[in-house]
Short mmCIF file of C-alpha atoms in Angstrom, two decimals:
data_model
loop_
_atom_site.label_atom_id
_atom_site.label_comp_id
_atom_site.label_asym_id
_atom_site.label_seq_id
_atom_site.Cartn_x
_atom_site.Cartn_y
_atom_site.Cartn_z
CA UNK A 1 50.11 -11.75 -37.49
CA UNK A 2 46.72 -10.05 -37.77
CA UNK A 3 44.12 -10.28 -35.03
CA UNK A 4 41.71 -11.98 -37.43
CA UNK A 5 44.26 -14.69 -38.14
CA UNK A 6 44.96 -15.17 -34.43
CA UNK A 7 41.26 -15.43 -33.71
CA UNK A 8 40.75 -17.97 -36.54
CA UNK A 9 43.65 -20.11 -35.31
CA UNK A 10 42.32 -19.97 -31.73
CA UNK A 11 38.82 -21.09 -32.74
CA UNK A 12 40.21 -23.90 -34.95
CA UNK A 13 42.42 -25.12 -32.12
CA UNK A 14 39.44 -25.27 -29.77
CA UNK A 15 37.40 -27.18 -32.39
CA UNK A 16 40.07 -29.89 -32.60
CA UNK A 17 39.21 -31.14 -29.12
CA UNK A 18 35.47 -30.56 -29.01
CA UNK A 19 34.73 -32.69 -25.96
CA UNK A 20 37.52 -31.20 -23.86
CA UNK A 21 36.52 -27.68 -24.89
CA UNK A 22 32.87 -28.39 -24.14
CA UNK A 23 33.69 -29.71 -20.66
CA UNK A 24 35.90 -26.69 -19.93
CA UNK A 25 33.15 -24.33 -21.14
CA UNK A 26 30.67 -26.24 -18.97
CA UNK A 27 32.81 -25.48 -15.94
CA UNK A 28 32.68 -21.76 -16.77
CA UNK A 29 28.91 -22.01 -17.36
CA UNK A 30 28.39 -23.51 -13.91
CA UNK A 31 30.70 -20.95 -12.29
CA UNK A 32 29.09 -17.97 -14.03
CA UNK A 33 25.57 -19.20 -13.36
CA UNK A 34 26.41 -19.77 -9.68
CA UNK A 35 27.69 -16.24 -9.23
CA UNK A 36 24.85 -14.59 -11.16
CA UNK A 37 22.09 -16.55 -9.40
CA UNK A 38 23.61 -16.03 -5.96
CA UNK A 39 24.12 -12.30 -6.51
CA UNK A 40 20.65 -11.95 -8.05
CA UNK A 41 19.17 -13.41 -4.87
CA UNK A 42 21.13 -10.91 -2.78
CA UNK A 43 20.05 -8.01 -5.02
CA UNK A 44 16.44 -9.19 -4.97
CA UNK A 45 16.43 -9.45 -1.17
CA UNK A 46 17.92 -5.97 -0.85
CA UNK A 47 15.38 -4.41 -3.23
CA UNK A 48 12.45 -6.26 -1.63
CA UNK A 49 13.47 -4.91 1.76
CA UNK A 50 13.69 -1.42 0.31
CA UNK A 51 10.26 -1.76 -1.32
CA UNK A 52 8.85 -3.05 1.97
CA UNK A 53 10.20 -0.07 3.89
CA UNK A 54 9.08 2.37 1.18
CA UNK A 55 5.56 0.92 1.40
CA UNK A 56 5.44 2.12 5.00
CA UNK A 57 6.25 5.69 4.00
CA UNK A 58 8.82 8.05 2.57
CA UNK A 59 12.52 7.31 3.08
CA UNK A 60 13.32 11.03 3.15
CA UNK A 61 10.90 11.87 5.98
CA UNK A 62 12.02 12.28 9.60
CA UNK A 63 9.54 12.06 12.46
CA UNK A 64 10.44 14.55 15.20
CA UNK A 65 8.97 14.35 18.68
CA UNK A 66 9.59 16.10 21.97
CA UNK A 67 9.94 14.30 25.30
CA UNK A 68 8.31 17.29 26.96
CA UNK A 69 5.03 16.73 25.11
CA UNK A 70 4.79 13.17 26.44
CA UNK A 71 5.64 14.13 30.01
CA UNK A 72 9.37 13.45 29.87
CA UNK A 73 12.42 15.65 29.67
CA UNK A 74 13.77 18.20 32.14
CA UNK A 75 12.06 21.10 33.92
CA UNK A 76 12.38 23.38 30.89
CA UNK A 77 9.86 22.06 28.36
CA UNK A 78 11.03 21.80 24.78
CA UNK A 79 7.84 21.93 22.78
CA UNK A 80 7.15 21.72 19.05
CA UNK A 81 5.53 25.02 18.09
CA UNK A 82 5.20 27.22 15.02
CA UNK A 83 8.52 28.84 15.94
CA UNK A 84 10.11 25.39 16.08
CA UNK A 85 8.75 24.62 12.62
CA UNK A 86 10.38 27.78 11.26
CA UNK A 87 13.71 26.85 12.87
CA UNK A 88 13.56 23.39 11.28
CA UNK A 89 12.74 24.82 7.86
CA UNK A 90 15.97 26.84 8.01
CA UNK A 91 18.10 23.68 8.35
CA UNK A 92 20.11 22.94 5.21
CA UNK A 93 18.62 20.23 2.96
CA UNK A 94 15.18 20.46 4.61
CA UNK A 95 12.54 20.72 1.88
CA UNK A 96 9.47 21.17 4.11
CA UNK A 97 8.17 20.62 7.63
CA UNK A 98 4.66 19.34 8.42
CA UNK A 99 3.42 19.99 11.97
CA UNK A 100 1.03 17.35 13.32
CA UNK A 101 -1.71 18.24 15.81
CA UNK A 102 -3.51 15.35 17.49
CA UNK A 103 -6.61 15.42 19.68
CA UNK A 104 -8.79 12.66 21.09
CA UNK A 105 -12.42 12.65 19.92
CA UNK A 106 -15.43 10.39 20.02
CA UNK A 107 -17.08 9.59 16.69
CA UNK A 108 -20.62 8.28 16.39
CA UNK A 109 -22.76 7.11 13.48
CA UNK A 110 -26.03 5.40 14.20
CA UNK A 111 -25.55 2.79 16.90
CA UNK A 112 -21.78 2.63 16.34
CA UNK A 113 -19.08 4.71 18.03
CA UNK A 114 -15.32 4.77 18.40
CA UNK A 115 -12.74 6.75 20.29
CA UNK A 116 -10.32 8.22 17.76
CA UNK A 117 -7.26 10.37 17.55
CA UNK A 118 -8.10 13.14 15.07
CA UNK A 119 -4.93 14.24 13.29
CA UNK A 120 -4.56 17.72 11.87
CA UNK A 121 -1.94 18.14 9.14
CA UNK A 122 -1.14 20.80 6.52
CA UNK A 123 -2.74 20.76 3.09
CA UNK A 124 0.53 19.59 1.48
CA UNK A 125 0.48 16.49 3.69
CA UNK A 126 -3.16 15.75 2.84
CA UNK A 127 -2.35 15.93 -0.87
CA UNK A 128 0.07 13.02 -0.60
CA UNK A 129 -2.48 10.67 0.98
CA UNK A 130 -3.71 8.13 -1.63
CA UNK A 131 -7.51 8.12 -1.64
CA UNK A 132 -9.61 5.14 -2.64
CA UNK A 133 -12.87 7.09 -2.28
CA UNK A 134 -13.72 10.77 -2.41
CA UNK A 135 -11.40 13.70 -3.02
CA UNK A 136 -9.73 16.49 -1.11
CA UNK A 137 -11.86 19.59 -0.47
CA UNK A 138 -10.98 22.72 -2.42
CA UNK A 139 -8.14 24.76 -0.86
CA UNK A 140 -10.53 27.62 -0.12
CA UNK A 141 -13.14 25.36 1.55
CA UNK A 142 -13.42 26.56 5.17
CA UNK A 143 -15.62 23.68 6.34
CA UNK A 144 -13.72 20.99 8.23
CA UNK A 145 -13.93 17.57 6.61
CA UNK A 146 -12.47 14.20 7.47
CA UNK A 147 -10.28 11.67 5.68
CA UNK A 148 -10.62 8.19 7.17
CA UNK A 149 -7.86 5.58 7.11
CA UNK A 150 -8.78 2.35 5.35
CA UNK A 151 -8.51 0.37 8.62
CA UNK A 152 -10.35 2.83 10.90
CA UNK A 153 -13.72 1.10 10.48
CA UNK A 154 -12.44 -1.81 12.60
CA UNK A 155 -12.48 0.34 15.73
CA UNK A 156 -16.20 1.11 15.67
CA UNK A 157 -18.29 -0.96 18.08
CA UNK A 158 -22.01 -1.44 18.65
CA UNK A 159 -23.17 0.75 21.55
CA UNK A 160 -26.10 -1.54 22.31
CA UNK A 161 -24.40 -4.92 22.72
CA UNK A 162 -20.83 -3.59 22.85
CA UNK A 163 -19.74 -6.00 20.14
CA UNK A 164 -16.88 -5.13 17.82
CA UNK A 165 -15.14 -6.44 14.73
CA UNK A 166 -12.47 -8.11 16.87
CA UNK A 167 -15.13 -10.22 18.59
CA UNK A 168 -17.53 -11.00 15.77
CA UNK A 169 -15.26 -10.80 12.73
CA UNK A 170 -17.93 -8.72 10.97
CA UNK A 171 -17.33 -5.13 9.97
CA UNK A 172 -19.73 -2.58 11.49
CA UNK A 173 -22.36 -0.96 9.29
CA UNK A 174 -20.56 2.39 9.12
CA UNK A 175 -20.73 4.39 5.90
CA UNK A 176 -18.05 7.08 5.88
CA UNK A 177 -18.94 8.60 2.52
CA UNK A 178 -22.71 8.11 2.61
CA UNK A 179 -23.54 9.67 5.97
CA UNK A 180 -21.91 12.41 8.06
CA UNK A 181 -20.21 11.60 11.36
CA UNK A 182 -21.10 13.02 14.77
CA UNK A 183 -17.87 14.16 16.44
CA UNK A 184 -17.58 14.96 20.14
CA UNK A 185 -14.45 16.93 20.99
CA UNK A 186 -14.94 17.34 24.74
CA UNK A 187 -14.82 13.63 25.57
CA UNK A 188 -14.22 14.20 29.30
CA UNK A 189 -17.48 16.11 29.63
CA UNK A 190 -19.29 13.50 27.55
CA UNK A 191 -18.28 10.55 29.72
CA UNK A 192 -18.93 12.47 32.95
CA UNK A 193 -22.43 13.38 31.81
CA UNK A 194 -23.06 9.80 30.67
CA UNK A 195 -22.02 8.53 34.09
CA UNK A 196 -24.69 10.63 35.79
CA UNK A 197 -22.70 13.68 36.83
CA UNK A 198 -25.44 16.32 36.84
CA UNK A 199 -22.93 19.12 37.33
CA UNK A 200 -21.47 18.53 33.90
CA UNK A 201 -23.42 19.54 30.84
CA UNK A 202 -23.41 17.14 27.92
CA UNK A 203 -21.09 18.52 25.23
CA UNK A 204 -22.22 19.52 21.80
CA UNK A 205 -22.01 17.04 18.94
CA UNK A 206 -20.67 18.35 15.65
CA UNK A 207 -21.87 16.86 12.38
CA UNK A 208 -18.85 16.57 10.06
CA UNK A 209 -18.77 15.23 6.51
CA UNK A 210 -16.11 12.88 5.16
CA UNK A 211 -13.92 14.04 2.28
CA UNK A 212 -12.49 10.64 1.46
CA UNK A 213 -11.21 7.23 2.55
CA UNK A 214 -7.60 6.09 2.21
CA UNK A 215 -6.90 3.60 -0.55
CA UNK A 216 -6.52 -0.03 0.51
CA UNK A 217 -8.33 -3.01 2.01
CA UNK A 218 -9.56 -2.88 5.60
CA UNK A 219 -6.71 -4.99 6.96
CA UNK A 220 -4.06 -3.67 4.57
CA UNK A 221 -1.42 -1.67 6.41
CA UNK A 222 -0.04 1.63 5.15
CA UNK A 223 1.17 4.87 6.70
CA UNK A 224 -2.37 6.29 6.84
CA UNK A 225 -4.45 3.19 7.62
CA UNK A 226 -5.28 3.81 11.29
CA UNK A 227 -5.71 7.58 11.46
CA UNK A 228 -8.39 10.15 10.72
CA UNK A 229 -7.04 13.31 9.08
CA UNK A 230 -8.23 16.86 8.63
CA UNK A 231 -6.78 20.25 7.76
CA UNK A 232 -4.67 21.49 10.68
CA UNK A 233 -5.82 25.12 10.45
CA UNK A 234 -9.48 24.15 10.44
CA UNK A 235 -8.86 21.82 13.39
CA UNK A 236 -7.26 24.67 15.37
CA UNK A 237 -10.26 26.87 14.65
CA UNK A 238 -12.64 24.13 15.73
CA UNK A 239 -10.77 23.46 18.99
CA UNK A 240 -10.75 27.16 19.88
CA UNK A 241 -14.48 27.27 19.18
CA UNK A 242 -15.20 24.24 21.38
CA UNK A 243 -12.92 24.91 24.36
CA UNK A 244 -12.57 28.70 24.14
CA UNK A 245 -10.08 29.66 26.87
CA UNK A 246 -10.29 26.35 28.71
CA UNK A 247 -7.47 23.79 28.52
CA UNK A 248 -7.68 21.58 25.46
CA UNK A 249 -7.36 17.87 26.30
CA UNK A 250 -4.00 16.58 25.12
CA UNK A 251 -2.45 20.05 25.03
CA UNK A 252 0.18 20.77 27.72
CA UNK A 253 -0.46 23.50 30.29
CA UNK A 254 1.90 25.79 32.18
CA UNK A 255 2.84 25.36 35.84
CA UNK A 256 -0.35 27.12 36.93
CA UNK A 257 -2.49 24.73 34.90
CA UNK A 258 -3.34 27.39 32.33
CA UNK A 259 -3.30 26.64 28.61
CA UNK A 260 -0.68 28.17 26.39
CA UNK A 261 -1.76 30.81 23.92
CA UNK A 262 -0.36 28.76 21.07
CA UNK A 263 -0.79 25.16 19.93
CA UNK A 264 1.84 22.56 20.77
CA UNK A 265 2.29 19.82 18.21
CA UNK A 266 2.66 16.14 19.03
CA UNK A 267 5.21 15.71 16.26
CA UNK A 268 6.62 17.23 13.08
CA UNK A 269 7.39 15.51 9.80
CA UNK A 270 10.64 16.91 8.39
CA UNK A 271 11.07 16.20 4.68
CA UNK A 272 14.66 16.12 3.40
CA UNK A 273 15.52 16.94 -0.21
CA UNK A 274 17.59 13.79 -0.84
CA UNK A 275 17.99 10.48 0.96
CA UNK A 276 21.76 10.85 1.42
CA UNK A 277 21.17 13.94 3.58
CA UNK A 278 18.68 12.27 5.94
CA UNK A 279 21.28 11.14 8.47
CA UNK A 280 22.90 14.58 8.56
CA UNK A 281 19.59 16.39 9.14
CA UNK A 282 18.48 13.80 11.67
CA UNK A 283 21.65 14.37 13.68
CA UNK A 284 21.05 18.14 13.72
CA UNK A 285 17.52 17.61 15.00
CA UNK A 286 18.81 15.31 17.72
CA UNK A 287 21.39 17.94 18.70
CA UNK A 288 18.51 20.42 19.07
CA UNK A 289 17.15 18.18 21.82
CA UNK A 290 14.38 16.36 19.94
CA UNK A 291 13.74 12.71 19.30
CA UNK A 292 14.25 12.13 15.59
CA UNK A 293 13.39 8.88 13.81
CA UNK A 294 13.54 8.04 10.14
CA UNK A 295 13.07 4.94 8.05
CA UNK A 296 16.61 5.50 6.82
CA UNK A 297 17.74 3.93 10.13
CA UNK A 298 15.79 0.82 9.31
CA UNK A 299 17.03 0.90 5.73
CA UNK A 300 20.65 1.18 6.85
CA UNK A 301 20.37 -1.89 9.09
CA UNK A 302 18.53 -3.79 6.39
CA UNK A 303 21.13 -2.96 3.75
CA UNK A 304 23.97 -4.03 6.05
CA UNK A 305 22.33 -7.44 6.43
CA UNK A 306 21.64 -7.64 2.69
CA UNK A 307 25.26 -6.81 1.84
CA UNK A 308 26.47 -9.51 4.22
CA UNK A 309 24.13 -12.09 2.68
CA UNK A 310 25.12 -10.93 -0.81
CA UNK A 311 28.82 -11.29 0.00
CA UNK A 312 28.30 -14.84 1.31
CA UNK A 313 26.23 -15.86 -1.71
CA UNK A 314 28.72 -14.25 -4.11
CA UNK A 315 31.58 -16.05 -2.37
CA UNK A 316 29.84 -19.39 -2.85
CA UNK A 317 29.45 -18.68 -6.56
CA UNK A 318 33.04 -17.46 -6.85
CA UNK A 319 34.32 -20.85 -5.65
CA UNK A 320 32.62 -22.49 -8.63
CA UNK A 321 34.20 -20.02 -11.05
CA UNK A 322 37.60 -20.52 -9.41
CA UNK A 323 37.29 -24.25 -10.06
CA UNK A 324 36.35 -23.44 -13.65
CA UNK A 325 39.49 -21.26 -13.93
CA UNK A 326 41.60 -24.24 -12.89
CA UNK A 327 39.91 -26.25 -15.62
CA UNK A 328 40.76 -23.57 -18.20
CA UNK A 329 44.40 -23.51 -17.09
CA UNK A 330 44.56 -27.29 -17.34
CA UNK A 331 43.02 -27.20 -20.82
CA UNK A 332 45.51 -24.61 -22.02
CA UNK A 333 48.49 -26.49 -20.56
CA UNK A 334 47.35 -29.68 -22.29
CA UNK A 335 46.95 -27.71 -25.51
CA UNK A 336 50.55 -26.47 -25.25
CA UNK A 337 51.91 -29.97 -24.72
CA UNK A 338 49.94 -31.25 -27.72
CA UNK A 339 51.05 -28.36 -29.96
CA UNK A 340 54.69 -28.04 -28.90
CA UNK A 341 56.00 -28.84 -32.39
CA UNK A 342 53.51 -26.41 -33.97
CA UNK A 343 54.69 -23.67 -31.64
CA UNK A 344 58.29 -24.41 -32.56
CA UNK A 345 57.54 -24.12 -36.27
CA UNK A 346 55.76 -20.80 -35.73
CA UNK A 347 58.78 -19.46 -33.84
CA UNK A 348 61.25 -20.64 -36.50
CA UNK A 349 59.19 -18.87 -39.14
CA UNK A 350 59.82 -15.65 -37.19
CA UNK A 351 56.43 -15.13 -35.62
CA UNK A 352 56.42 -12.50 -32.90
CA UNK A 353 56.44 -13.85 -29.33
CA UNK A 354 53.55 -11.57 -28.45
CA UNK A 355 51.43 -13.13 -31.19
CA UNK A 356 51.96 -16.60 -29.69
CA UNK A 357 50.98 -15.30 -26.26
CA UNK A 358 47.92 -13.55 -27.68
CA UNK A 359 46.83 -16.69 -29.50
CA UNK A 360 46.62 -18.66 -26.25
CA UNK A 361 45.05 -15.74 -24.39
CA UNK A 362 42.41 -15.49 -27.10
CA UNK A 363 41.67 -19.19 -26.77
CA UNK A 364 41.25 -19.00 -23.02
CA UNK A 365 39.31 -15.74 -23.31
CA UNK A 366 36.98 -17.29 -25.87
CA UNK A 367 36.31 -20.20 -23.51
CA UNK A 368 35.46 -17.66 -20.80
CA UNK A 369 33.25 -15.64 -23.14
CA UNK A 370 31.34 -18.67 -24.41
CA UNK A 371 30.86 -20.03 -20.89
CA UNK A 372 29.86 -16.61 -19.59
CA UNK A 373 27.18 -16.06 -22.22
CA UNK A 374 25.69 -19.54 -21.85
CA UNK A 375 25.89 -19.25 -18.05
CA UNK A 376 24.09 -15.91 -18.17
CA UNK A 377 21.28 -17.31 -20.35
CA UNK A 378 20.97 -20.28 -18.00
CA UNK A 379 20.87 -17.91 -14.99
CA UNK A 380 18.07 -15.85 -16.53
CA UNK A 381 16.05 -19.02 -17.11
CA UNK A 382 16.55 -20.20 -13.53
CA UNK A 383 15.68 -16.71 -12.24
CA UNK A 384 12.39 -16.69 -14.19
CA UNK A 385 11.46 -20.14 -12.85
CA UNK A 386 12.29 -19.16 -9.26
CA UNK A 387 10.23 -15.99 -9.43
CA UNK A 388 7.27 -17.71 -11.02
CA UNK A 389 7.01 -20.91 -9.00
CA UNK A 390 8.74 -20.16 -5.66
CA UNK A 391 7.45 -17.58 -3.16
CA UNK A 392 10.84 -17.05 -1.54
CA UNK A 393 10.42 -13.27 -1.36
CA UNK A 394 7.10 -13.61 0.48
CA UNK A 395 8.61 -16.10 2.94
CA UNK A 396 11.72 -14.02 3.69
CA UNK A 397 10.35 -10.47 3.76
CA UNK A 398 6.57 -10.79 3.75
CA UNK A 399 6.58 -8.73 0.54
CA UNK A 400 5.32 -10.00 -2.80
CA UNK A 401 7.84 -9.59 -5.60
CA UNK A 402 10.68 -11.20 -7.52
CA UNK A 403 13.40 -12.51 -5.21
CA UNK A 404 15.86 -13.11 -8.06
CA UNK A 405 16.72 -9.96 -10.03
CA UNK A 406 19.41 -9.69 -12.68
CA UNK A 407 20.07 -6.03 -13.55
CA UNK A 408 21.84 -5.11 -16.78
CA UNK A 409 25.05 -4.24 -14.97
CA UNK A 410 25.19 -7.71 -13.37
CA UNK A 411 24.62 -9.43 -16.73
CA UNK A 412 27.38 -7.41 -18.42
CA UNK A 413 29.74 -7.80 -15.46
CA UNK A 414 29.21 -11.58 -15.41
CA UNK A 415 30.28 -12.00 -19.05
CA UNK A 416 33.23 -9.59 -18.70
CA UNK A 417 34.37 -11.31 -15.50
CA UNK A 418 34.14 -14.73 -17.14
CA UNK A 419 36.34 -13.49 -20.01
CA UNK A 420 38.79 -12.00 -17.52
CA UNK A 421 38.96 -15.24 -15.51
CA UNK A 422 39.49 -17.21 -18.68
CA UNK A 423 42.35 -14.99 -19.87
CA UNK A 424 43.87 -14.90 -16.39
CA UNK A 425 43.80 -18.71 -16.27
CA UNK A 426 45.46 -18.88 -19.69
CA UNK A 427 48.15 -16.29 -18.89
CA UNK A 428 50.76 -18.63 -17.42
CA UNK A 429 50.27 -21.33 -20.07
CA UNK A 430 50.71 -18.55 -22.67
CA UNK A 431 53.99 -17.49 -21.03
CA UNK A 432 55.15 -21.11 -21.12
CA UNK A 433 54.41 -21.25 -24.84
CA UNK A 434 56.50 -18.11 -25.38
CA UNK A 435 59.48 -19.56 -23.51
CA UNK A 436 59.63 -22.85 -25.42
CA UNK A 437 62.90 -23.36 -27.29
CA UNK A 438 62.19 -23.45 -31.07
CA UNK A 439 64.66 -26.26 -31.81
CA UNK A 440 63.53 -28.37 -28.85
CA UNK A 441 59.95 -27.81 -29.85
CA UNK A 442 60.54 -28.89 -33.47
CA UNK A 443 62.29 -32.10 -32.33
CA UNK A 444 59.40 -32.89 -29.99
CA UNK A 445 57.20 -35.83 -31.04
#
């Protein structure tokens, strides 16, 4: 018997009992929709968490610090220096290393001032900072310029009445791009002279222009929001000019209290070529004696939780589809009892046993296919409504975005799985149809 004939017979048999077929298909629709919606919620939660973590910075970047810099560690200091940077660059899968040099400064504009940590980073790091205003200086520009984080303005306070944004709720009248900023590098000397210490000369104020401001609202967090950046080489030159051979505040000194002849970095940003190598590189950095942190740690914990939630949600949906499978098996068994005589006639006419089995498998598979397709369409509709009218993603992760996401692979897998469940449920009824005795079946009324 040809496949086309088997398919036609299967469809006609299902059309004989329209109500029973419709109810069985409805069971598959509910089961398929339950699985798709539950899994889509798990997928959406996982991707929202990933997007949230990515919004804080790169997932392939590792922050490396040294306990020695912060006053910890053993008697032999393990500092981050230019030699350390070269050693890190030689590690397999490391794409680049950005040293970070931090120094405390006082910034003043008009009647407003703020104590800041000025961060020197390489040009390549500056190029990845998203700017809302201004632009990076030319690579050959030897004048130090500043890039202000979008939230930095909050830290400026009025020198006259000592009021700040946190007290008044009003942003200070500080114009980063319109007016240059006075920067005091020797803050210790400044405060001593301000407190009346006549033995200390007031330090020089340096007038420095802004190159740009980081993109984002004032209270919008990002990786660059609360820092002030400049080119690391120009910052080194400036610090040498200001402090000459004297110790630079924030820079470690040797046992005699003398400054080192080289700069010691507060941290290094190690960029890995691919995310799957982050853990491996991070372990090597830890073995070197440094503190290494990456957002991949956070991502790993988040994905473990997401997988657990996804498994629970998928299990709940699978129960519904299992119940639907029982309904398909019951429908097929009832169909066999009703068509016993027909099966007997087919066997007497010499029809192949495999054709009889395939006929019932096609019927059950068609029920699964029809229920799977309708269930998928229903799931997509529910997903659209959830994403449009319910802010579940915002409530669960604090991140705006669709909480229910149905990728193409899930849609295809849902229909294929529904067909598989349908055929699996019809397998044993099909075997029963094959084993019926032809003579007994013909005599059946």
